[in-house]
């Protein structure tokens, strides 16, 4: 019991596939206990990934030198990671909860288009740019709610429901935008989201806040523990008194919200809303989540791993561009990196798991 | 003996004449179109011939891909408005589709309806070749636009944009900038579109070849995916790769919106920014001095196809050519639009 609760307490990704956690995180447990579990749990599980990222940075340093290490370049990598990062954190929750969502890219496209129509922009100009943000968040959440209701209460396969949403949402985005690029011209909106705070772009700060919130929710709240339980063994979770259907629906709404936020960030980054936004995001997000150590079958996963997974891909693209290498080579390296990172991580995790 | 030699010589002369005329036409077509757009009756052409005068009513069928890209939307609307200028065209437009089998059935419908001519911008040139050949065999004049069929027998006339020529135009313009601004061994960067497409490879090859002419080369090359977002990401990384860039050529103005956002975000404008395709956004940037130039990939190809289809169906020739027949092949020029001539090209700019 003490081992289990402390894993919930400090491990970034406790394996609860069989256990149903009902114990509230024990207040006690001892500092030493915590340090050991931290090493063997969270850090251990992500050690392979950290090594992979460090290796990548080393390659960047050797091949591109100061250009790679410059603060400006680091901020560029983080800024480009921020949009897909927010989506991937939402995706981590859905996958841990035993689901999958193929519609994230399409939802982002729809939310960005909806929030940047002339009507919305005019309203934002008359009142406040927050109108655009709430529009995007509401569109995202609504799409997530539809996904969640159909999956949890309609008893349809998540793969099929979100595949349908992927087609429908992008289609609707094309209809609304008339397949045109809607340039965002609401000055205060752009100034706020494209600006920086103490030299750090606001997009990066949003990404960091979402990551921290995700970590806290997953590891420190009943919601997080329920997510792990629902994904690990839904039947056991139901018997333990968790409203599994409601919880699953909430996970998709959460991811929908993340997509809405990502749409806002993408509109700021590109100064435009279009139906082509978020192309292939579903695969990029799932790839980042999986190399981050989250089980595709649910029940186990880490936010830190996902964040590193996202960073690995963006750093890779950055290093390739700095070295002027072509896109085909980059695709090959991307594939290789997925395999190597997962292999490394499995080895490390196996070694560090006690017993 | 001497008679054969003479006839051979005449034939050669005619051939050379025809080639020159086609070249002249290719240049003339693009640069005159803005005037035609403004509902000008084409006084110049009617001075030579009566081509624009109402003739026998002809039925022209048009089928193209779904307009999921600003450029394709412009292609469709230009074709339609061109057809509306002529009283003697009965224009039938099939719903745009990205599904070749759907498009084949559209063409089959046109054949059954017995239209006089078909203007076809295929979703996939090879896939539409057979049904186009059928149409030709049924006595229908087929005009192939932009994406080529795989057989010579599938179309009477082919109207093509020039992707290689786009690269050449951009490269030549870059060379000019290097010379004018005394840039020496300039740092030249290229932001390509989807790298696996033949059209992207053609554009890049043309750019490289033209730069080689003035002893320059592409120092940095990244590829995006014709989307705003990919353009922004590619450009952001590119800017990190080089502190000082002299010239950047971006293949596509649709992704250019993102490319421009990346420039603004990094607060970089030390380079000459050249675009491609010729969207209305790009032309507005050129007007306001935020962009140096853009290379046109004419969105009026299908409109030219409609005009040629009408002439073919009415058994007329091209008035500006000596030969009495419409040419087999028209390759459109890829002109550079910059601050000097942007006003002239503005009507051609498509909203993307």
Tab-separated table of C-alpha atoms in Angstrom, chain A residues 67 70 72-74 76-77 79-80 83 174 178-183 194 266 268-272 274-281 314 317-318 320-328, chain B residues 66-70 73 195 218-230 232-234 236-238 240-244 254 257-258 260-266 281 351-352:
chain	number	residue	atom	x	y	z
A	67	UNK	CA	23.854	28.829	-34.189
A	70	UNK	CA	21.806	30.528	-29.338
A	72	UNK	CA	17.075	32.825	-30.190
A	73	UNK	CA	17.226	29.380	-31.750
A	74	UNK	CA	16.136	27.675	-28.520
A	76	UNK	CA	12.319	29.218	-31.970
A	77	UNK	CA	12.305	25.491	-31.244
A	79	UNK	CA	7.775	28.353	-30.014
A	80	UNK	CA	7.327	25.876	-32.857
A	83	UNK	CA	1.080	24.399	-30.560
A	174	UNK	CA	-13.594	24.465	-45.722
A	178	UNK	CA	-14.639	29.104	-48.589
A	179	UNK	CA	-11.237	27.391	-48.794
A	180	UNK	CA	-9.511	30.697	-48.347
A	181	UNK	CA	-6.903	31.856	-45.913
A	182	UNK	CA	-8.522	34.212	-43.418
A	183	UNK	CA	-5.918	36.705	-42.362
A	194	UNK	CA	2.821	37.147	-30.579
A	266	UNK	CA	-1.706	28.800	-34.347
A	268	UNK	CA	-1.210	33.999	-33.571
A	269	UNK	CA	1.793	32.159	-34.998
A	270	UNK	CA	0.651	32.314	-38.618
A	271	UNK	CA	-1.567	35.443	-38.414
A	272	UNK	CA	-4.231	33.435	-40.215
A	274	UNK	CA	-7.483	28.362	-42.511
A	275	UNK	CA	-8.959	24.967	-43.163
A	276	UNK	CA	-5.468	23.616	-43.818
A	277	UNK	CA	-4.323	24.276	-40.255
A	278	UNK	CA	-3.383	21.290	-38.116
A	279	UNK	CA	-2.488	19.026	-41.026
A	280	UNK	CA	-1.304	15.608	-39.782
A	281	UNK	CA	-1.480	16.804	-36.186
A	314	UNK	CA	11.039	19.910	-33.268
A	317	UNK	CA	13.626	19.494	-37.763
A	318	UNK	CA	15.595	22.482	-36.488
A	320	UNK	CA	18.161	19.483	-40.198
A	321	UNK	CA	17.334	22.985	-41.355
A	322	UNK	CA	20.422	24.458	-39.707
A	323	UNK	CA	22.510	21.915	-41.602
A	324	UNK	CA	20.625	22.501	-44.849
A	325	UNK	CA	19.600	18.852	-45.245
A	326	UNK	CA	16.641	17.848	-47.380
A	327	UNK	CA	13.205	16.746	-46.267
A	328	UNK	CA	13.489	13.129	-47.399
B	66	UNK	CA	-12.253	20.835	-56.457
B	67	UNK	CA	-11.165	24.354	-55.616
B	68	UNK	CA	-9.473	23.538	-52.336
B	69	UNK	CA	-6.655	25.999	-52.946
B	70	UNK	CA	-6.881	29.702	-53.716
B	73	UNK	CA	-10.631	28.662	-57.101
B	195	UNK	CA	9.049	18.390	-52.124
B	218	UNK	CA	21.066	28.209	-53.496
B	219	UNK	CA	22.766	28.400	-50.103
B	220	UNK	CA	19.816	27.337	-47.981
B	221	UNK	CA	16.816	25.274	-48.963
B	222	UNK	CA	13.804	24.229	-46.888
B	223	UNK	CA	10.527	22.689	-47.980
B	224	UNK	CA	7.032	23.463	-46.685
B	225	UNK	CA	3.680	21.931	-47.658
B	226	UNK	CA	1.778	24.725	-49.426
B	227	UNK	CA	-0.001	25.492	-46.135
B	228	UNK	CA	0.257	28.659	-44.067
B	229	UNK	CA	1.359	26.733	-41.013
B	230	UNK	CA	4.126	24.739	-42.693
B	232	UNK	CA	5.657	29.617	-40.960
B	233	UNK	CA	7.530	26.692	-39.404
B	234	UNK	CA	9.925	26.273	-42.338
B	236	UNK	CA	11.207	30.256	-38.698
B	237	UNK	CA	13.818	27.520	-38.791
B	238	UNK	CA	15.383	28.924	-41.944
B	240	UNK	CA	17.754	30.623	-37.455
B	241	UNK	CA	20.040	28.891	-39.916
B	242	UNK	CA	21.473	32.110	-41.319
B	243	UNK	CA	21.973	35.464	-39.637
B	244	UNK	CA	22.160	37.315	-42.907
B	254	UNK	CA	-0.512	30.611	-50.115
B	257	UNK	CA	1.168	34.153	-45.492
B	258	UNK	CA	2.911	31.941	-42.923
B	260	UNK	CA	5.623	36.426	-43.886
B	261	UNK	CA	4.362	35.863	-40.312
B	262	UNK	CA	7.675	34.184	-39.467
B	263	UNK	CA	9.644	37.109	-40.918
B	264	UNK	CA	7.571	39.567	-38.889
B	265	UNK	CA	7.903	37.501	-35.736
B	266	UNK	CA	11.686	37.312	-36.025
B	281	UNK	CA	-2.087	39.082	-50.697
B	351	UNK	CA	-7.606	35.716	-53.033
B	352	UNK	CA	-6.040	32.728	-51.351
